């Protein structure tokens, strides 16, 4: 069974998400995708590693400065250490003594292999460096207890002279980062970390990471390298960092979710209200209610405003078309009913009384049947022409008016009509195809001959009307159009020459053809006519200035 117009579908009971739910899902999805994107590019892991690197750099600079001061007391002005060979890797102003050390590690950097315990050096440590390191070792052990960083100080040959735990007298010169530092270049690397059986999850003090951050800083005195400081520390894992900051992150997440929810609801409110109004409008259109023909008030969103205006325009056009079809059907029915009734009556009389009729009576009835059949034929032909005019597809074209009017006047005179061409500006062009303009002007000429009376004269003119629109005027000096008929002259099937074969569709067809091109057909008021009779004007849609060739 078909649904009533505007009624809901039978599957309306099936669960479907509301529009605000869709907006909320889109907002939440965007937030999740953004967080996953940050995790994918390891932004937080980079931050954790660089934070650890920054901490080690800060500690190393202090340790290097203390070691340099202790060693300077013992060396004095002696040319100590080795010559610096590497340039400073970080940019600094040329006129400044600044030597910035910037964190440079990333989570995606390749981790070097884990190093085993360093071997004992075959070369003993430089005595003065060993004495300075002995003074520094207690301080390093105390720092390690607070920062958990392993710290070792080496002399210029890479032999450990001070340590936060153990390893005095060992050598680290085999490590590439130490070699770079002993050349005078700060160096940071990632090294793999061997698993510690005492590592514990989340709440433990251990950071439980698979890599260690190692920073090696040279101890510089002018352009001489006095030694190096090596610091290493395990960076915080992503999971433990989240656990450690879980309450702040939870609060931030809830705030973000709230913001996403509010923004989604606000966006949905901007759309849902006009969408519901559009639904009500479409149902009103289906029910032919008056509110369906008015656009939605304050729809906020431009596209929804355009949609509502289009719906209202469509509803108005459909209503007008429906009224036109109803009126047209009634008029067609009336126009067909009269000749059909006449034909039917004449046929019944001939069937019942043909034997009693004289030849003259039978001929008269047959002539009436023939006349009514011809009228029906003309009516059908005109209806077909009207249908073609209503479905006419406009194609841009231009026609030079002068030659076309001259050809129509010649055609009219060939058929015994008094047609002449009046004032036509040279080169005037009208924005209509030649065949359309020709059909319409010829229809006006034949109308004037049919309704104007005996001896009517038709005059064809052209000029430029208001707003620069070109027009063609067809005037006659006939009986003219009465005031009561002027308002109905463009109505379909209205004619004062029905007995002469008029169908009342000529001007309707002309209007339909012109409507496709945005042009119009106007009946000029009596005060604008230069003589008695009637005057019609074909006016183009918009001002045009044609200078090139036009169709004839």
Short mmCIF file of N, CA and C in Angstrom, two decimals, residues 124-273:
data_model
loop_
_atom_site.label_atom_id
_atom_site.label_comp_id
_atom_site.label_asym_id
_atom_site.label_seq_id
_atom_site.Cartn_x
_atom_site.Cartn_y
_atom_site.Cartn_z
N UNK A 124 98.11 4.88 33.11
CA UNK A 124 97.58 5.48 34.33
C UNK A 124 97.06 6.89 34.07
N UNK A 125 96.13 7.32 34.91
CA UNK A 125 95.57 8.65 34.77
C UNK A 125 96.62 9.71 35.06
N UNK A 126 96.48 10.85 34.44
CA UNK A 126 97.39 11.98 34.68
C UNK A 126 97.28 12.36 36.16
N UNK A 127 98.39 12.50 36.87
CA UNK A 127 98.35 12.68 38.34
C UNK A 127 97.49 13.85 38.80
N UNK A 128 97.67 15.01 38.18
CA UNK A 128 96.89 16.17 38.63
C UNK A 128 95.40 15.98 38.35
N UNK A 129 95.07 15.36 37.22
CA UNK A 129 93.67 15.08 36.94
C UNK A 129 93.12 14.09 37.95
N UNK A 130 93.98 13.09 38.35
CA UNK A 130 93.52 12.12 39.33
C UNK A 130 93.26 12.79 40.68
N UNK A 131 94.11 13.75 41.07
CA UNK A 131 93.92 14.46 42.33
C UNK A 131 92.64 15.29 42.30
N UNK A 132 92.41 15.99 41.19
CA UNK A 132 91.18 16.79 41.07
C UNK A 132 89.95 15.89 41.10
N UNK A 133 90.05 14.73 40.44
CA UNK A 133 88.93 13.81 40.42
C UNK A 133 88.64 13.23 41.79
N UNK A 134 89.70 12.99 42.57
CA UNK A 134 89.50 12.46 43.92
C UNK A 134 88.72 13.44 44.78
N UNK A 135 88.97 14.74 44.58
CA UNK A 135 88.20 15.75 45.32
C UNK A 135 86.74 15.81 44.84
N UNK A 136 86.51 15.50 43.58
CA UNK A 136 85.19 15.66 42.99
C UNK A 136 84.28 14.44 43.20
N UNK A 137 84.85 13.26 43.40
CA UNK A 137 84.07 12.03 43.46
C UNK A 137 82.99 12.03 44.54
N UNK A 138 83.27 12.51 45.79
CA UNK A 138 82.19 12.51 46.79
C UNK A 138 80.98 13.35 46.36
N UNK A 139 81.29 14.48 45.69
CA UNK A 139 80.18 15.33 45.22
C UNK A 139 79.37 14.60 44.16
N UNK A 140 80.01 13.87 43.27
CA UNK A 140 79.29 13.14 42.22
C UNK A 140 78.40 12.05 42.81
N UNK A 141 78.93 11.36 43.82
CA UNK A 141 78.12 10.32 44.47
C UNK A 141 76.88 10.92 45.12
N UNK A 142 77.05 12.11 45.72
CA UNK A 142 75.90 12.76 46.36
C UNK A 142 74.88 13.21 45.31
N UNK A 143 75.36 13.71 44.17
CA UNK A 143 74.46 14.14 43.09
C UNK A 143 73.70 12.93 42.53
N UNK A 144 74.40 11.79 42.40
CA UNK A 144 73.75 10.59 41.85
C UNK A 144 72.60 10.13 42.73
N UNK A 145 72.76 10.27 44.05
CA UNK A 145 71.69 9.84 44.94
C UNK A 145 70.41 10.64 44.71
N UNK A 146 70.52 11.85 44.23
CA UNK A 146 69.34 12.71 44.01
C UNK A 146 68.83 12.63 42.57
N UNK A 147 69.76 12.64 41.61
CA UNK A 147 69.34 12.70 40.20
C UNK A 147 69.29 11.33 39.53
N UNK A 148 69.88 10.30 40.14
CA UNK A 148 69.93 8.95 39.59
C UNK A 148 70.72 8.88 38.30
N UNK A 149 71.53 9.88 38.01
CA UNK A 149 72.33 9.91 36.79
C UNK A 149 73.73 9.37 37.09
N UNK A 150 74.24 8.57 36.19
CA UNK A 150 75.62 8.11 36.31
C UNK A 150 76.56 9.14 35.72
N UNK A 151 77.59 9.53 36.50
CA UNK A 151 78.50 10.60 36.07
C UNK A 151 79.93 10.09 36.19
N UNK A 152 80.71 10.30 35.14
CA UNK A 152 82.13 9.95 35.14
C UNK A 152 82.91 11.09 34.51
N UNK A 153 84.06 11.39 35.16
CA UNK A 153 84.95 12.45 34.67
C UNK A 153 86.22 11.79 34.18
N UNK A 154 86.68 12.18 32.98
CA UNK A 154 87.88 11.59 32.36
C UNK A 154 88.93 12.66 32.14
N UNK A 155 90.17 12.20 32.13
CA UNK A 155 91.24 13.13 31.78
C UNK A 155 91.32 13.23 30.26
N UNK A 156 92.34 13.90 29.76
CA UNK A 156 92.45 14.14 28.32
C UNK A 156 92.72 12.86 27.53
N UNK A 157 93.08 11.74 28.20
CA UNK A 157 93.33 10.48 27.51
C UNK A 157 92.13 9.52 27.62
N UNK A 158 91.05 9.94 28.25
CA UNK A 158 89.87 9.12 28.38
C UNK A 158 89.88 8.19 29.58
N UNK A 159 90.79 8.39 30.53
CA UNK A 159 90.85 7.56 31.73
C UNK A 159 89.95 8.18 32.79
N UNK A 160 89.13 7.37 33.45
CA UNK A 160 88.18 7.86 34.44
C UNK A 160 88.93 8.25 35.70
N UNK A 161 88.78 9.52 36.13
CA UNK A 161 89.45 10.02 37.33
C UNK A 161 88.44 10.33 38.44
N UNK A 162 87.15 10.40 38.08
CA UNK A 162 86.11 10.65 39.10
C UNK A 162 84.84 9.96 38.63
N UNK A 163 84.07 9.40 39.60
CA UNK A 163 82.86 8.68 39.24
C UNK A 163 81.84 8.80 40.35
N UNK A 164 80.56 8.72 39.95
CA UNK A 164 79.49 8.78 40.95
C UNK A 164 79.29 7.43 41.64
N UNK A 165 79.89 6.37 41.10
CA UNK A 165 79.72 5.05 41.73
C UNK A 165 81.04 4.28 41.73
N UNK A 166 81.47 3.79 40.58
CA UNK A 166 82.69 2.99 40.48
C UNK A 166 83.29 3.20 39.11
N UNK A 167 84.41 2.52 38.85
CA UNK A 167 85.02 2.60 37.54
C UNK A 167 86.25 3.46 37.48
N UNK A 168 86.80 3.89 38.64
CA UNK A 168 88.01 4.71 38.61
C UNK A 168 89.15 3.90 37.98
N UNK A 169 89.93 4.56 37.14
CA UNK A 169 91.06 3.91 36.50
C UNK A 169 90.70 3.17 35.23
N UNK A 170 89.40 3.07 34.89
CA UNK A 170 89.01 2.43 33.64
C UNK A 170 89.11 3.45 32.50
N UNK A 171 89.02 2.96 31.28
CA UNK A 171 89.10 3.86 30.11
C UNK A 171 87.82 3.75 29.28
N UNK A 172 87.36 4.89 28.82
CA UNK A 172 86.17 4.98 27.98
C UNK A 172 86.51 5.46 26.58
N UNK A 173 87.76 5.45 26.23
CA UNK A 173 88.19 6.03 24.96
C UNK A 173 87.68 5.22 23.77
N UNK A 174 87.23 3.99 23.99
CA UNK A 174 86.73 3.19 22.86
C UNK A 174 85.36 3.64 22.39
N UNK A 175 84.65 4.39 23.21
CA UNK A 175 83.31 4.84 22.83
C UNK A 175 83.42 6.03 21.88
N UNK A 176 82.67 5.97 20.81
CA UNK A 176 82.76 7.02 19.78
C UNK A 176 82.35 8.38 20.31
N UNK A 177 81.36 8.43 21.20
CA UNK A 177 80.95 9.73 21.73
C UNK A 177 82.03 10.36 22.60
N UNK A 178 82.80 9.49 23.30
CA UNK A 178 83.90 10.00 24.11
C UNK A 178 85.02 10.52 23.21
N UNK A 179 85.30 9.82 22.14
CA UNK A 179 86.32 10.28 21.20
C UNK A 179 85.97 11.66 20.65
N UNK A 180 84.67 11.85 20.32
CA UNK A 180 84.25 13.18 19.79
C UNK A 180 84.43 14.26 20.85
N UNK A 181 84.09 13.92 22.10
CA UNK A 181 84.20 14.91 23.18
C UNK A 181 85.66 15.28 23.44
N UNK A 182 86.58 14.30 23.39
CA UNK A 182 88.00 14.59 23.62
C UNK A 182 88.60 15.40 22.49
N UNK A 183 87.88 15.52 21.36
CA UNK A 183 88.30 16.42 20.28
C UNK A 183 87.72 17.82 20.46
N UNK A 184 86.85 17.98 21.50
CA UNK A 184 86.31 19.31 21.79
C UNK A 184 84.87 19.50 21.36
N UNK A 185 84.15 18.41 21.06
CA UNK A 185 82.77 18.51 20.55
C UNK A 185 81.79 17.84 21.52
N UNK A 186 80.77 18.57 22.02
CA UNK A 186 79.75 17.92 22.85
C UNK A 186 78.99 16.89 22.01
N UNK A 187 78.62 15.79 22.66
CA UNK A 187 77.98 14.72 21.90
C UNK A 187 76.92 14.05 22.76
N UNK A 188 75.72 13.80 22.14
CA UNK A 188 74.63 13.09 22.81
C UNK A 188 74.24 11.91 21.96
N UNK A 189 74.07 10.72 22.59
CA UNK A 189 73.68 9.53 21.85
C UNK A 189 72.69 8.73 22.69
N UNK A 190 71.98 7.83 21.98
CA UNK A 190 71.13 6.85 22.65
C UNK A 190 71.84 5.50 22.59
N UNK A 191 71.87 4.79 23.73
CA UNK A 191 72.43 3.44 23.77
C UNK A 191 71.40 2.49 24.35
N UNK A 192 71.42 1.28 23.80
CA UNK A 192 70.49 0.28 24.31
C UNK A 192 70.81 -0.02 25.78
N UNK A 193 69.77 -0.35 26.50
CA UNK A 193 69.91 -0.63 27.93
C UNK A 193 69.53 -2.07 28.18
N UNK A 194 70.38 -2.77 28.89
CA UNK A 194 70.08 -4.14 29.26
C UNK A 194 69.00 -4.17 30.33
N UNK A 195 68.05 -5.11 30.22
CA UNK A 195 66.94 -5.17 31.17
C UNK A 195 67.45 -5.43 32.57
N UNK A 196 66.85 -4.74 33.51
CA UNK A 196 67.18 -4.90 34.92
C UNK A 196 66.12 -5.77 35.56
N UNK A 197 66.49 -6.90 36.19
CA UNK A 197 65.47 -7.76 36.80
C UNK A 197 64.68 -7.07 37.89
N UNK A 198 65.21 -5.96 38.41
CA UNK A 198 64.48 -5.25 39.46
C UNK A 198 63.54 -4.21 38.90
N UNK A 199 63.48 -4.06 37.56
CA UNK A 199 62.54 -3.11 36.98
C UNK A 199 61.12 -3.51 37.34
N UNK A 200 60.31 -2.56 37.71
CA UNK A 200 58.93 -2.82 38.13
C UNK A 200 58.02 -1.84 37.40
N UNK A 201 56.76 -2.14 37.28
CA UNK A 201 55.85 -1.31 36.49
C UNK A 201 55.44 -0.02 37.18
N UNK A 202 55.11 0.94 36.36
CA UNK A 202 54.41 2.18 36.67
C UNK A 202 54.84 2.88 37.94
N UNK A 203 54.45 2.38 39.10
CA UNK A 203 54.69 3.11 40.35
C UNK A 203 56.12 3.01 40.84
N UNK A 204 56.98 2.18 40.21
CA UNK A 204 58.34 2.00 40.70
C UNK A 204 59.20 3.22 40.37
N UNK A 205 60.33 3.33 41.08
CA UNK A 205 61.25 4.43 40.83
C UNK A 205 61.99 4.24 39.52
N UNK A 206 62.24 2.97 39.16
CA UNK A 206 62.94 2.68 37.92
C UNK A 206 62.12 3.16 36.73
N UNK A 207 62.84 3.70 35.74
CA UNK A 207 62.14 4.20 34.55
C UNK A 207 61.86 3.11 33.53
N UNK A 208 62.53 1.97 33.67
CA UNK A 208 62.18 0.78 32.89
C UNK A 208 62.11 1.06 31.39
N UNK A 209 63.16 1.65 30.84
CA UNK A 209 63.20 1.99 29.42
C UNK A 209 64.25 1.14 28.71
N UNK A 210 64.07 0.92 27.43
CA UNK A 210 65.00 0.10 26.67
C UNK A 210 66.23 0.83 26.19
N UNK A 211 66.32 2.14 26.41
CA UNK A 211 67.48 2.92 25.98
C UNK A 211 67.95 3.81 27.13
N UNK A 212 69.20 4.26 26.99
CA UNK A 212 69.75 5.25 27.94
C UNK A 212 70.24 6.45 27.14
N UNK A 213 70.06 7.61 27.71
CA UNK A 213 70.57 8.84 27.11
C UNK A 213 71.97 9.08 27.66
N UNK A 214 72.90 9.23 26.76
CA UNK A 214 74.30 9.49 27.15
C UNK A 214 74.73 10.84 26.60
N UNK A 215 75.26 11.68 27.48
CA UNK A 215 75.76 13.00 27.09
C UNK A 215 77.22 13.08 27.52
N UNK A 216 78.09 13.48 26.59
CA UNK A 216 79.52 13.66 26.87
C UNK A 216 79.89 15.09 26.53
N UNK A 217 80.42 15.82 27.54
CA UNK A 217 80.79 17.22 27.35
C UNK A 217 82.29 17.37 27.54
N UNK A 218 82.93 18.11 26.65
CA UNK A 218 84.38 18.33 26.83
C UNK A 218 84.62 19.37 27.93
N UNK A 219 85.73 19.20 28.63
CA UNK A 219 86.18 20.22 29.60
C UNK A 219 87.19 21.08 28.86
N UNK A 220 86.80 22.32 28.55
CA UNK A 220 87.60 23.19 27.71
C UNK A 220 88.23 24.31 28.52
N UNK A 221 89.46 24.61 28.15
CA UNK A 221 90.15 25.78 28.68
C UNK A 221 90.74 26.49 27.48
N UNK A 222 90.01 27.52 27.00
CA UNK A 222 90.42 28.17 25.76
C UNK A 222 90.29 27.19 24.61
N UNK A 223 91.40 26.95 23.90
CA UNK A 223 91.40 26.02 22.78
C UNK A 223 92.07 24.70 23.15
N UNK A 224 92.12 24.41 24.47
CA UNK A 224 92.70 23.15 24.94
C UNK A 224 91.62 22.30 25.58
N UNK A 225 91.70 21.00 25.38
CA UNK A 225 90.77 20.05 25.98
C UNK A 225 91.46 19.41 27.18
N UNK A 226 90.86 19.60 28.38
CA UNK A 226 91.46 19.09 29.62
C UNK A 226 90.86 17.74 30.02
N UNK A 227 89.80 17.36 29.38
CA UNK A 227 89.14 16.11 29.75
C UNK A 227 87.71 16.11 29.23
N UNK A 228 86.89 15.24 29.81
CA UNK A 228 85.49 15.15 29.40
C UNK A 228 84.65 14.63 30.55
N UNK A 229 83.36 14.95 30.51
CA UNK A 229 82.39 14.51 31.52
C UNK A 229 81.33 13.68 30.80
N UNK A 230 81.14 12.44 31.24
CA UNK A 230 80.12 11.56 30.66
C UNK A 230 78.98 11.38 31.66
N UNK A 231 77.77 11.62 31.20
CA UNK A 231 76.58 11.45 32.04
C UNK A 231 75.59 10.55 31.30
N UNK A 232 74.92 9.68 32.02
CA UNK A 232 73.92 8.80 31.39
C UNK A 232 72.74 8.65 32.33
N UNK A 233 71.59 8.54 31.73
CA UNK A 233 70.35 8.42 32.52
C UNK A 233 69.31 7.76 31.65
N UNK A 234 68.47 6.93 32.23
CA UNK A 234 67.37 6.30 31.53
C UNK A 234 66.20 7.27 31.43
N UNK A 235 65.70 7.56 30.22
CA UNK A 235 64.54 8.47 30.12
C UNK A 235 63.26 7.80 30.60
N UNK A 236 62.31 8.59 30.94
CA UNK A 236 61.02 8.09 31.38
C UNK A 236 60.27 7.44 30.21
N UNK A 237 59.64 6.31 30.48
CA UNK A 237 58.82 5.69 29.44
C UNK A 237 57.50 6.45 29.28
N UNK A 238 56.91 6.27 28.11
CA UNK A 238 55.63 6.93 27.84
C UNK A 238 54.56 6.49 28.84
N UNK A 239 54.51 5.20 29.11
CA UNK A 239 53.49 4.69 30.04
C UNK A 239 53.70 5.23 31.45
N UNK A 240 54.96 5.25 31.91
CA UNK A 240 55.20 5.74 33.27
C UNK A 240 54.99 7.25 33.37
N UNK A 241 55.32 7.96 32.27
CA UNK A 241 55.06 9.40 32.28
C UNK A 241 53.56 9.68 32.38
N UNK A 242 52.77 8.89 31.65
CA UNK A 242 51.32 9.03 31.75
C UNK A 242 50.84 8.69 33.15
N UNK A 243 51.42 7.63 33.73
CA UNK A 243 50.99 7.24 35.07
C UNK A 243 51.37 8.31 36.08
N UNK A 244 52.57 8.84 35.95
CA UNK A 244 53.02 9.85 36.90
C UNK A 244 52.17 11.11 36.82
N UNK A 245 51.69 11.43 35.61
CA UNK A 245 50.91 12.66 35.43
C UNK A 245 49.45 12.32 35.16
N UNK A 246 49.00 11.19 35.70
CA UNK A 246 47.67 10.68 35.35
C UNK A 246 46.54 11.60 35.77
N UNK A 247 46.66 12.25 36.92
CA UNK A 247 45.54 13.09 37.38
C UNK A 247 45.43 14.35 36.52
N UNK A 248 46.58 14.97 36.21
CA UNK A 248 46.52 16.15 35.34
C UNK A 248 46.04 15.79 33.94
N UNK A 249 46.55 14.65 33.43
CA UNK A 249 46.13 14.23 32.10
C UNK A 249 44.65 13.86 32.07
N UNK A 250 44.17 13.24 33.15
CA UNK A 250 42.75 12.90 33.21
C UNK A 250 41.90 14.16 33.21
N UNK A 251 42.32 15.14 34.03
CA UNK A 251 41.56 16.40 34.07
C UNK A 251 41.59 17.10 32.72
N UNK A 252 42.79 17.10 32.07
CA UNK A 252 42.89 17.73 30.75
C UNK A 252 42.02 17.01 29.73
N UNK A 253 42.05 15.66 29.79
CA UNK A 253 41.22 14.89 28.87
C UNK A 253 39.74 15.16 29.05
N UNK A 254 39.32 15.26 30.31
CA UNK A 254 37.90 15.56 30.56
C UNK A 254 37.53 16.94 30.05
N UNK A 255 38.45 17.89 30.25
CA UNK A 255 38.18 19.25 29.73
C UNK A 255 38.08 19.22 28.21
N UNK A 256 39.02 18.50 27.55
CA UNK A 256 38.97 18.41 26.09
C UNK A 256 37.68 17.74 25.62
N UNK A 257 37.30 16.66 26.31
CA UNK A 257 36.06 15.99 25.94
C UNK A 257 34.86 16.92 26.11
N UNK A 258 34.89 17.70 27.21
CA UNK A 258 33.80 18.66 27.42
C UNK A 258 33.76 19.72 26.34
N UNK A 259 34.96 20.22 25.96
CA UNK A 259 35.01 21.23 24.90
C UNK A 259 34.50 20.65 23.58
N UNK A 260 34.94 19.41 23.26
CA UNK A 260 34.48 18.77 22.03
C UNK A 260 32.97 18.57 22.05
N UNK A 261 32.47 18.13 23.23
CA UNK A 261 31.02 17.92 23.34
C UNK A 261 30.25 19.22 23.16
N UNK A 262 30.73 20.30 23.81
CA UNK A 262 30.04 21.59 23.69
C UNK A 262 30.10 22.11 22.26
N UNK A 263 31.27 22.00 21.64
CA UNK A 263 31.39 22.47 20.25
C UNK A 263 30.51 21.64 19.32
N UNK A 264 30.46 20.32 19.56
CA UNK A 264 29.63 19.47 18.73
C UNK A 264 28.16 19.80 18.90
N UNK A 265 27.75 20.02 20.15
CA UNK A 265 26.35 20.36 20.40
C UNK A 265 26.02 21.73 19.81
N UNK A 266 26.97 22.68 19.94
CA UNK A 266 26.72 24.01 19.36
C UNK A 266 26.60 23.93 17.84
N UNK A 267 27.52 23.16 17.21
CA UNK A 267 27.45 23.00 15.76
C UNK A 267 26.16 22.29 15.36
N UNK A 268 25.79 21.26 16.14
CA UNK A 268 24.56 20.55 15.83
C UNK A 268 23.35 21.46 15.99
N UNK A 269 23.38 22.33 17.03
CA UNK A 269 22.24 23.23 17.24
C UNK A 269 22.07 24.19 16.07
N UNK A 270 23.22 24.63 15.51
CA UNK A 270 23.14 25.55 14.37
C UNK A 270 22.53 24.88 13.15
N UNK A 271 22.69 23.55 13.06
CA UNK A 271 22.21 22.83 11.88
C UNK A 271 20.88 22.14 12.14
N UNK A 272 20.74 21.56 13.36
CA UNK A 272 19.55 20.75 13.63
C UNK A 272 18.28 21.58 13.57
N UNK A 273 18.30 22.78 14.15
CA UNK A 273 17.08 23.60 14.18
C UNK A 273 16.59 23.94 12.77
#
